[in-house]
Each structure stands twice: as C-alpha cells, then as structure tokens.
mmCIF file of C-alpha atoms in Angstrom:
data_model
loop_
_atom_site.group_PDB
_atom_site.id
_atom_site.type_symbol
_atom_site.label_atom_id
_atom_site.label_comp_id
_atom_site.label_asym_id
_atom_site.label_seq_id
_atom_site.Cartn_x
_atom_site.Cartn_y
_atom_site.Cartn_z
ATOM 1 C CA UNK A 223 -20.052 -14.643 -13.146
ATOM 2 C CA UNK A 224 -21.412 -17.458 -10.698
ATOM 3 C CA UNK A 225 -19.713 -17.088 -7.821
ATOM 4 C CA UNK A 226 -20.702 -20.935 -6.857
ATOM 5 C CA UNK A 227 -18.970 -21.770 -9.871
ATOM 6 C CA UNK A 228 -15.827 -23.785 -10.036
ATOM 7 C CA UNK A 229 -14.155 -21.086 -12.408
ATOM 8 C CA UNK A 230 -14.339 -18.652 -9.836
ATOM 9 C CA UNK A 231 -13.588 -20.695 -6.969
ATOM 10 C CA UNK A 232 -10.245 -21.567 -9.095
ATOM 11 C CA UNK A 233 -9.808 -17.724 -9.258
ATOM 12 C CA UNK A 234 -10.100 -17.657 -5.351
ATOM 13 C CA UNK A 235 -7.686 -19.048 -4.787
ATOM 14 C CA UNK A 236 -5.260 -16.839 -7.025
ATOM 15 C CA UNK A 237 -3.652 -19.959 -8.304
ATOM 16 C CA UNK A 238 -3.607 -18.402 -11.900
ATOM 17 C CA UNK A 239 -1.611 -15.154 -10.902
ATOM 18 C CA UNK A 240 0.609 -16.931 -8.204
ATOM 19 C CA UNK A 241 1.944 -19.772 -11.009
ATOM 20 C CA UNK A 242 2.104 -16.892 -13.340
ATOM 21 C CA UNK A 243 4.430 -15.023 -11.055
ATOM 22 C CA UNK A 244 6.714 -18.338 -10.377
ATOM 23 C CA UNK A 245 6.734 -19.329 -14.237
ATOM 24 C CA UNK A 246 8.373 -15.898 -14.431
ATOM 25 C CA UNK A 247 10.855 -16.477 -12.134
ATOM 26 C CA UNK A 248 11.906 -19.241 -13.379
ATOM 27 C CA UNK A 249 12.569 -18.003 -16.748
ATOM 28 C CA UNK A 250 14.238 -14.751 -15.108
ATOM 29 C CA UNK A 251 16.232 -17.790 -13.385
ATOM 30 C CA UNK A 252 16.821 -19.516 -16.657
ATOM 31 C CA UNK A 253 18.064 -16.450 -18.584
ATOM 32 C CA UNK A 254 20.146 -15.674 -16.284
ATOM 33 C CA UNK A 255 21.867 -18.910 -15.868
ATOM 34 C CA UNK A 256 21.405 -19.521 -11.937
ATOM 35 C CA UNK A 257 22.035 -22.555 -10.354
ATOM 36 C CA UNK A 258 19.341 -24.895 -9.269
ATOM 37 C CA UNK A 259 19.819 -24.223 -5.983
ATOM 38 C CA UNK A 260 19.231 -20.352 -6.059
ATOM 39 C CA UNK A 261 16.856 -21.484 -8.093
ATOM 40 C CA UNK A 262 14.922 -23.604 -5.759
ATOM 41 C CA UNK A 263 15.717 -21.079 -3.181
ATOM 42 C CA UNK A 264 13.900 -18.463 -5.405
ATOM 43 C CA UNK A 265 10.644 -20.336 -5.541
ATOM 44 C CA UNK A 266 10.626 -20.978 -2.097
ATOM 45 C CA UNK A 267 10.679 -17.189 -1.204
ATOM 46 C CA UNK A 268 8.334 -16.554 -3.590
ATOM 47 C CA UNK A 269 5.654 -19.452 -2.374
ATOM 48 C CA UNK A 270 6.579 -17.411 1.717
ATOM 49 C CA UNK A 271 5.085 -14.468 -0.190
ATOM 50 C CA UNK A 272 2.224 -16.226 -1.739
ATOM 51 C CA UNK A 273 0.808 -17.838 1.446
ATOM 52 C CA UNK A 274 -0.269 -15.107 3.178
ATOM 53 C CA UNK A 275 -1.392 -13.065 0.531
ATOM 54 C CA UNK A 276 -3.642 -16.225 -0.392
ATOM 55 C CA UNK A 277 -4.925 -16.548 3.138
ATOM 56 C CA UNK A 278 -5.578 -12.506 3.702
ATOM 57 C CA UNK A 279 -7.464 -12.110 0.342
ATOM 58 C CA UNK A 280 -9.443 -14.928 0.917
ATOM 59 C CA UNK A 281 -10.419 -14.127 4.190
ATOM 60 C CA UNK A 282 -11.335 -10.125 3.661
ATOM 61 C CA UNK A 283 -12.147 -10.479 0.056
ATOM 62 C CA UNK A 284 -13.378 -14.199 -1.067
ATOM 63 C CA UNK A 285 -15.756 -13.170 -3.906
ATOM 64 C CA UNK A 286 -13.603 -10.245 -5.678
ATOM 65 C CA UNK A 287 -10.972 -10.320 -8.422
ATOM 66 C CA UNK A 288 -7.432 -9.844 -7.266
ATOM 67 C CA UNK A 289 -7.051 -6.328 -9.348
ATOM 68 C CA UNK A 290 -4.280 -5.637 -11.475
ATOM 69 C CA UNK A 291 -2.842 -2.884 -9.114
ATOM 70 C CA UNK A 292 -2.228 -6.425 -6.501
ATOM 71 C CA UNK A 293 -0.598 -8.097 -10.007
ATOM 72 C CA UNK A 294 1.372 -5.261 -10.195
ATOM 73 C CA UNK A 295 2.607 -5.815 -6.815
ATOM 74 C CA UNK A 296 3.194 -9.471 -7.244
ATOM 75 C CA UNK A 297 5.038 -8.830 -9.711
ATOM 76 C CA UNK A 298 7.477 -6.642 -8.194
ATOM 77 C CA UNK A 299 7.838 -10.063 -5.191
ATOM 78 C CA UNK A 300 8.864 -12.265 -8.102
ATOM 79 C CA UNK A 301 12.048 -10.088 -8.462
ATOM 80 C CA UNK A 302 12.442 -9.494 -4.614
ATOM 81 C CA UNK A 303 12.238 -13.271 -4.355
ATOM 82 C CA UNK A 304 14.847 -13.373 -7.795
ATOM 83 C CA UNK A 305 17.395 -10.724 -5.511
ATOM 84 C CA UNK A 306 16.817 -12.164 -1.996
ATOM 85 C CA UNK A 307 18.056 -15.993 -3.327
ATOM 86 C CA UNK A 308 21.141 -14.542 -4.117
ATOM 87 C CA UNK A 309 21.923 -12.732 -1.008
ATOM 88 C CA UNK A 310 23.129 -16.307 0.507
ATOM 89 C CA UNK A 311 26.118 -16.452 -2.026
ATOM 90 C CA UNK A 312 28.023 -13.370 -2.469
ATOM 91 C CA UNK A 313 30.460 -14.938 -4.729
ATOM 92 C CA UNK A 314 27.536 -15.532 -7.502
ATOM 93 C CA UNK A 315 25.899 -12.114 -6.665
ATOM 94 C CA UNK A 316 29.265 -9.914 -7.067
ATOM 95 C CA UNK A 317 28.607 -11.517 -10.429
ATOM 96 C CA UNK A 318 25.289 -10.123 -10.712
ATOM 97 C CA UNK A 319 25.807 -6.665 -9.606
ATOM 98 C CA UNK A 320 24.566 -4.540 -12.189
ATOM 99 C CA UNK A 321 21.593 -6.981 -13.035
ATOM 100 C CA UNK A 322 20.862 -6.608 -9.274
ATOM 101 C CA UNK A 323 20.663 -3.015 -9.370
ATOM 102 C CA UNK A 324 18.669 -2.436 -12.122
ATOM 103 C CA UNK A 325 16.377 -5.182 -10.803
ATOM 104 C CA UNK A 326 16.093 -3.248 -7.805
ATOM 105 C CA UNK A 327 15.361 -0.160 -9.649
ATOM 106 C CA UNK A 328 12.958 -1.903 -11.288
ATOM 107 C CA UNK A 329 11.227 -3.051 -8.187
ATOM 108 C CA UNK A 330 11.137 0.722 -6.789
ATOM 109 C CA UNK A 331 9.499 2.192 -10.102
ATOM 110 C CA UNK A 332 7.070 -0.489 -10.205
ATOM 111 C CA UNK A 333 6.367 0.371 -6.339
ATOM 112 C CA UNK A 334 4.862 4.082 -7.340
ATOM 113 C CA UNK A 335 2.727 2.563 -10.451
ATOM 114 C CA UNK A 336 1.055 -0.490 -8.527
ATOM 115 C CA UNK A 337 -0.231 2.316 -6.455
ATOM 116 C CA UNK A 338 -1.167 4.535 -9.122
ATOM 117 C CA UNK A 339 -3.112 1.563 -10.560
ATOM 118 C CA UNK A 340 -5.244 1.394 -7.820
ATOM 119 C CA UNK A 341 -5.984 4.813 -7.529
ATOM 120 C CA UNK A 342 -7.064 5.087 -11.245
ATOM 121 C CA UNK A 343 -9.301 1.907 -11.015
ATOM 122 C CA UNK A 344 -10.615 2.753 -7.796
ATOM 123 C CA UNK A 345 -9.328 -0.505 -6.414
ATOM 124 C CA UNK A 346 -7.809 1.034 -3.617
ATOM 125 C CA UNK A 347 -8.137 -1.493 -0.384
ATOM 126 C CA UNK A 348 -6.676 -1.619 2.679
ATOM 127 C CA UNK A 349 -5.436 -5.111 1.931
ATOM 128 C CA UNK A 350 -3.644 -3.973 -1.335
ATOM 129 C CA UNK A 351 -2.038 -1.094 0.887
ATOM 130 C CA UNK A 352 -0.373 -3.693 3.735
ATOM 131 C CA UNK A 353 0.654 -6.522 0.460
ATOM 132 C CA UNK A 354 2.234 -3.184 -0.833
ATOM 133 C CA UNK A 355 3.888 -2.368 2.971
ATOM 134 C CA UNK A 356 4.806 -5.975 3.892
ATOM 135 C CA UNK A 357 6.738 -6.266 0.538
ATOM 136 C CA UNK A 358 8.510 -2.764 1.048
ATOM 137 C CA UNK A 359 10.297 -3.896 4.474
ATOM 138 C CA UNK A 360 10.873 -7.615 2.947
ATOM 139 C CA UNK A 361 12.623 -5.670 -0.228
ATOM 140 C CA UNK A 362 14.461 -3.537 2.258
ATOM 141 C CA UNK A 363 16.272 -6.326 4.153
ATOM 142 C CA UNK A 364 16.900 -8.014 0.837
ATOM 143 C CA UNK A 365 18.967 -5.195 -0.098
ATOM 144 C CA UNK A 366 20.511 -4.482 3.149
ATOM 145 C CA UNK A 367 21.468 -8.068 2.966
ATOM 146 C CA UNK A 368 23.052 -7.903 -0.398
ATOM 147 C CA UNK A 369 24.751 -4.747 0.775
ATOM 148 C CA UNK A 370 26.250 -6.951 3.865
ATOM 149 C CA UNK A 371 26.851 -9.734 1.491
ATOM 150 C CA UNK A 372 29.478 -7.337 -0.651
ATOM 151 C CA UNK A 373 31.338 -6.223 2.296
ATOM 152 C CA UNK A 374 29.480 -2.585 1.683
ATOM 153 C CA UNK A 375 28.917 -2.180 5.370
ATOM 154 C CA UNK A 376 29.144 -3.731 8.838
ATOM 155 C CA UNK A 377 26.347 -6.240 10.243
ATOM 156 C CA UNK A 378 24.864 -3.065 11.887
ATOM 157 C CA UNK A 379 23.232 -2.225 8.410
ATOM 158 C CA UNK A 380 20.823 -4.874 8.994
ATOM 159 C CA UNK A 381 18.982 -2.646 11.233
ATOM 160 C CA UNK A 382 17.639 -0.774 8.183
ATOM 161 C CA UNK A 383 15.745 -3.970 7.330
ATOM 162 C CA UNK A 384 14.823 -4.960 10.482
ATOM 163 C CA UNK A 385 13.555 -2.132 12.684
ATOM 164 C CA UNK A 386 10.229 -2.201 10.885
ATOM 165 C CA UNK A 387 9.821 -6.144 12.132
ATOM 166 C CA UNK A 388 11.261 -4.506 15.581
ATOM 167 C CA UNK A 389 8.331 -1.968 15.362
ATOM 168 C CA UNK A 390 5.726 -4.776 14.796
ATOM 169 C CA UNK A 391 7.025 -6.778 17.603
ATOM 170 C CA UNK A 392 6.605 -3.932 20.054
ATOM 171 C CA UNK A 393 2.857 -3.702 18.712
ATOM 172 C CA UNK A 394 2.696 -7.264 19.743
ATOM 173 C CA UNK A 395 3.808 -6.456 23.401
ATOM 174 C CA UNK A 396 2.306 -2.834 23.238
ATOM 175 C CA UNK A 397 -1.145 -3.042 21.436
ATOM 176 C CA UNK A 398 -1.128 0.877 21.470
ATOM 177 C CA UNK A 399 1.452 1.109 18.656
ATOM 178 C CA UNK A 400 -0.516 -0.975 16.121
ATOM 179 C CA UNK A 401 -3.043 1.994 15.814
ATOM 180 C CA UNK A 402 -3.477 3.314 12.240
ATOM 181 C CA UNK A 403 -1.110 5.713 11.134
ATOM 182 C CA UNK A 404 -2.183 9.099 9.329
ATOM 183 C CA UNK A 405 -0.189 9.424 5.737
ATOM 184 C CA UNK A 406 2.818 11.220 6.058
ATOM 185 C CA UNK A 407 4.836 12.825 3.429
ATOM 186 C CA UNK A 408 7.929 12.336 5.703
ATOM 187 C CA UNK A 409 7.348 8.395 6.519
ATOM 188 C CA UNK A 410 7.825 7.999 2.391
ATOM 189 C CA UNK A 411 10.351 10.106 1.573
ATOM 190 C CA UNK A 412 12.561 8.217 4.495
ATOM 191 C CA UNK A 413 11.177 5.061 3.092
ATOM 192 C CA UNK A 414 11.965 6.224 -0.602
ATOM 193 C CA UNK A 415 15.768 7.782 0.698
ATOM 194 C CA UNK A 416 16.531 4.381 2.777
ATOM 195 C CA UNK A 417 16.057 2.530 -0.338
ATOM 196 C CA UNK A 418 18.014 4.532 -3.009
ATOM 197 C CA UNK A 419 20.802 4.561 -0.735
ATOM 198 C CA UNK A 420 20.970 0.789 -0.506
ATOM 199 C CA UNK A 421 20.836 0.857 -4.162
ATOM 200 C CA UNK A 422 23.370 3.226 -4.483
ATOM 201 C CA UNK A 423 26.047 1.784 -2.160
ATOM 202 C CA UNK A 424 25.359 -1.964 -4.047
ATOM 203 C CA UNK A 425 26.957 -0.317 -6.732
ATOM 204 C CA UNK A 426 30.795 -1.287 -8.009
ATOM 205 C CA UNK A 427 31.924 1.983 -7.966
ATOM 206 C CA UNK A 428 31.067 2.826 -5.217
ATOM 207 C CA UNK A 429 33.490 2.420 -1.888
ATOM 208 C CA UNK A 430 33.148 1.294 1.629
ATOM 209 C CA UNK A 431 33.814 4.201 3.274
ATOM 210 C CA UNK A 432 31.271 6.132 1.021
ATOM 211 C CA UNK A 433 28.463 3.217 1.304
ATOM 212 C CA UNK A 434 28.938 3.070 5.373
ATOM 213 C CA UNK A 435 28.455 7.122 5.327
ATOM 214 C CA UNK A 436 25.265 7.131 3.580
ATOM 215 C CA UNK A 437 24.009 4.233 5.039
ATOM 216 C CA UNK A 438 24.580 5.811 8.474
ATOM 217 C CA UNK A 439 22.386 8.676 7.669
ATOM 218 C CA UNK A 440 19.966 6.287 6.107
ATOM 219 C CA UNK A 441 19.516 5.236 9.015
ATOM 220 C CA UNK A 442 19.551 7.774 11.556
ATOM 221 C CA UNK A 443 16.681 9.212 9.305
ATOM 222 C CA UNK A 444 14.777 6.243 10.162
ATOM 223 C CA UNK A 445 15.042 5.911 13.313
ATOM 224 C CA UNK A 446 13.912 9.502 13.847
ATOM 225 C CA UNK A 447 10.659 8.591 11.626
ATOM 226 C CA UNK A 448 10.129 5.331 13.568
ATOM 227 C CA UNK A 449 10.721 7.132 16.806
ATOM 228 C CA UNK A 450 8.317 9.977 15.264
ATOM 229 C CA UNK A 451 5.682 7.579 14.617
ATOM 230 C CA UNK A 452 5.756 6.288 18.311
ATOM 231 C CA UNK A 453 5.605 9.808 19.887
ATOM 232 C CA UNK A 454 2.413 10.517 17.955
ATOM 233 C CA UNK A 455 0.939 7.109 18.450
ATOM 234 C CA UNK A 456 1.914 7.609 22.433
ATOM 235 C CA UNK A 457 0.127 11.091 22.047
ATOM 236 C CA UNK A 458 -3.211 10.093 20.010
ATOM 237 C CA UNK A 459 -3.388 7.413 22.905
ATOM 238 C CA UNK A 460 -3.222 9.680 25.610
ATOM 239 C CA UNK A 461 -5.521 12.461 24.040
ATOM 240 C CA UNK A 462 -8.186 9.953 24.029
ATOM 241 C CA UNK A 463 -7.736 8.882 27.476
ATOM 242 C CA UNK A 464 -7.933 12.362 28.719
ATOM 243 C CA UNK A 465 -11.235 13.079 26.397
ATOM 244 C CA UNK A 466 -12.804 10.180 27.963
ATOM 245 C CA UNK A 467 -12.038 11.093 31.893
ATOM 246 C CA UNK A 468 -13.394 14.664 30.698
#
C-alpha cells in the first residue's frame, strides 16, 4: 500500500476501528434499553479513551496497521465505557447487576487473549502493552465505583482504583519511579486477584460484610505490590549510582 495515499492516511487515523467500537456501543446501549443520557455518557468515555490512543499511535507508529491484538483491546474499552456510564446511577445499575458482571467477566477474559494475540502475530509493542495497562487501572476504578455505587463497601474502596494514578503522580514528582519495571508474576496475580474480587463482591448474593472483607485484603495485597515495586525501583536506582562512583 501507498503510504502517501489517502486510504491509508484514513487508516491513520484509526477512524475505522474507533466508529466501529462506538457503533457497538451504541447497539449494546440500544439492546439494553439505556437511557439517552447513559447513553451519551457512554460515548463520551469511550471518545476519553480514543484520544489518546489516536495521538500515541500516531506519534510512535504513523505508517503501521493498528493490529488486531490493539482491536482486541478496544474492544474490551467499549464495554468499560458501557459499565463506567452506569456507575453515576445506582438505581439503573442495581438493575443491571448480572449484565454488569458478566460484562466484566467478559472484559477480564478478553484481557488474557488481546495479549495472546500479540504474541502469536508477533505484534507485540510497547505501545499495545501501556493501551493494555492504562485500560486495566481505568476498568479497575470502574468497578470499584460500581462496588461503591451498591453500598458494597465504604468510600475507602476507591483506593483500589486509584493508587495506580497515585503511583503515576509520584513518578511525576519523583522521576526515579517511572523506570521500567521487570515482569513479575506477583504484580499480575495481585492485578488478576484485585479484580475478581470486585467482581465477586458486585454480586447480589453476596453481603456487605463479606464484600468489605475481601476487598480489604484486596487491597492490602496491593499495596504491598505497589510498595514492592517502589523498594526495587529505589534499589535499581541506587545500585547504579554506586556502580558509577565505583
């Protein structure tokens, strides 16, 4: 293909897979019978996803095809945007419950094969790795909204969702803790656990008092892998200071 031609300048700009992914929400939307307003709401979200993931690809990657492992993944935001319009009215999503859950169980299966895509096709990029991350945390303060929202737990759960934004911020004051981390088997099995259990307590049948328990743990699990993270990034620094005075 050309690349000075205005077919693949169209595919640039990803307009093709973005309206794709918002003509699905909408029907999700329809089907389900929402109101305007969370419908409107939904798009919005969506089109906050959309923009940056337009700007990053076509600033690192302007002349290559979006991959299907990166469809994958924006496929998985048009039903995080679809759960987080409802989080603002918990009287329409304790109607939505179950829908919500499997949704979300959707959205975490999806979440192992976009990667597993990308492996297979040897798309693998470091751009299609932080889309991937970015979502994650988004999809994690959805939920812990939605958990808030039906009176599963106190406003305290909200730190689930937003000590990862917490951890950025401190990169932004501390440029030391935006190093690169090495993989870590731990980091997604936290990730993985924090999730479930936010599934898990959205549930009906499940109480309060059960919910709050495991969300606790949730998150004292977390904050030992973010404070994990730090200690080794604090380390790694510090070797490397003392290599170079040597």
């Amino acid at each position: 293909m050309d690349p000075h031609s205005k077919d693949f300048g169209f595919r640039k700009l990803l307009i093709p897979d973005f309206a794709a992914g918002a003509a699905l929400l909408v029907l999700l939307c329809w089907l389900t019978a929402l109101p305007w307003l969370t419908t409107f709401l939904a798009l919005v979200i969506f089109s906050g996803i959309c923009l940056p993931v337009q700007f990053g690809w076509r600033r690192i990657w302007p002349d290559r095809d979006f991959g299907w492992a990166n469809r994958v993944t924006l496929l998985r935001a048009v039903f995080v945007a679809f759960l987080a319009a409802l989080v603002p009215f918990p009287q329409l999503l304790s109607g939505f419950v179950w829908l919500y859950a499997v949704l979300s169980l959707l959205v975490l299966v999806l979440d192992g094969v976009d990667g597993g895509i990308a492996r297979a096709t040897r798309s693998t990029t470091a751009f299609g790795a932080r889309f991937d991350m970015e979502l994650d945390a988004f999809f994690i303060l959805v939920l812990c909204g939605a958990v808030l929202a039906l009176d599963k737990a106190g406003y305290w759960v909200l730190a689930l969702g937003l000590m990862r934004y917490g951890f950025l911020l401190a990169g932004a004051i501390w440029p030391r803790l935006t190093r690169p981390l090495p993989g870590s088997v731990r980091r997604k099995t936290v990730c993985v656990w924090q999730a479930a259990t936010l599934l898990v307590a959205l549930l009906p049948f499940v109480s309060r008092g059960f919910a709050s328990w495991a969300l606790a743990l949730a998150l004292v699990l977390l904050i030992y892998s973010f404070a994990a993270d730090t200690a080794w990034l604090l380390r790694h620094r510090q070797s490397r200071t003392e290599s170079a005075t040597n």
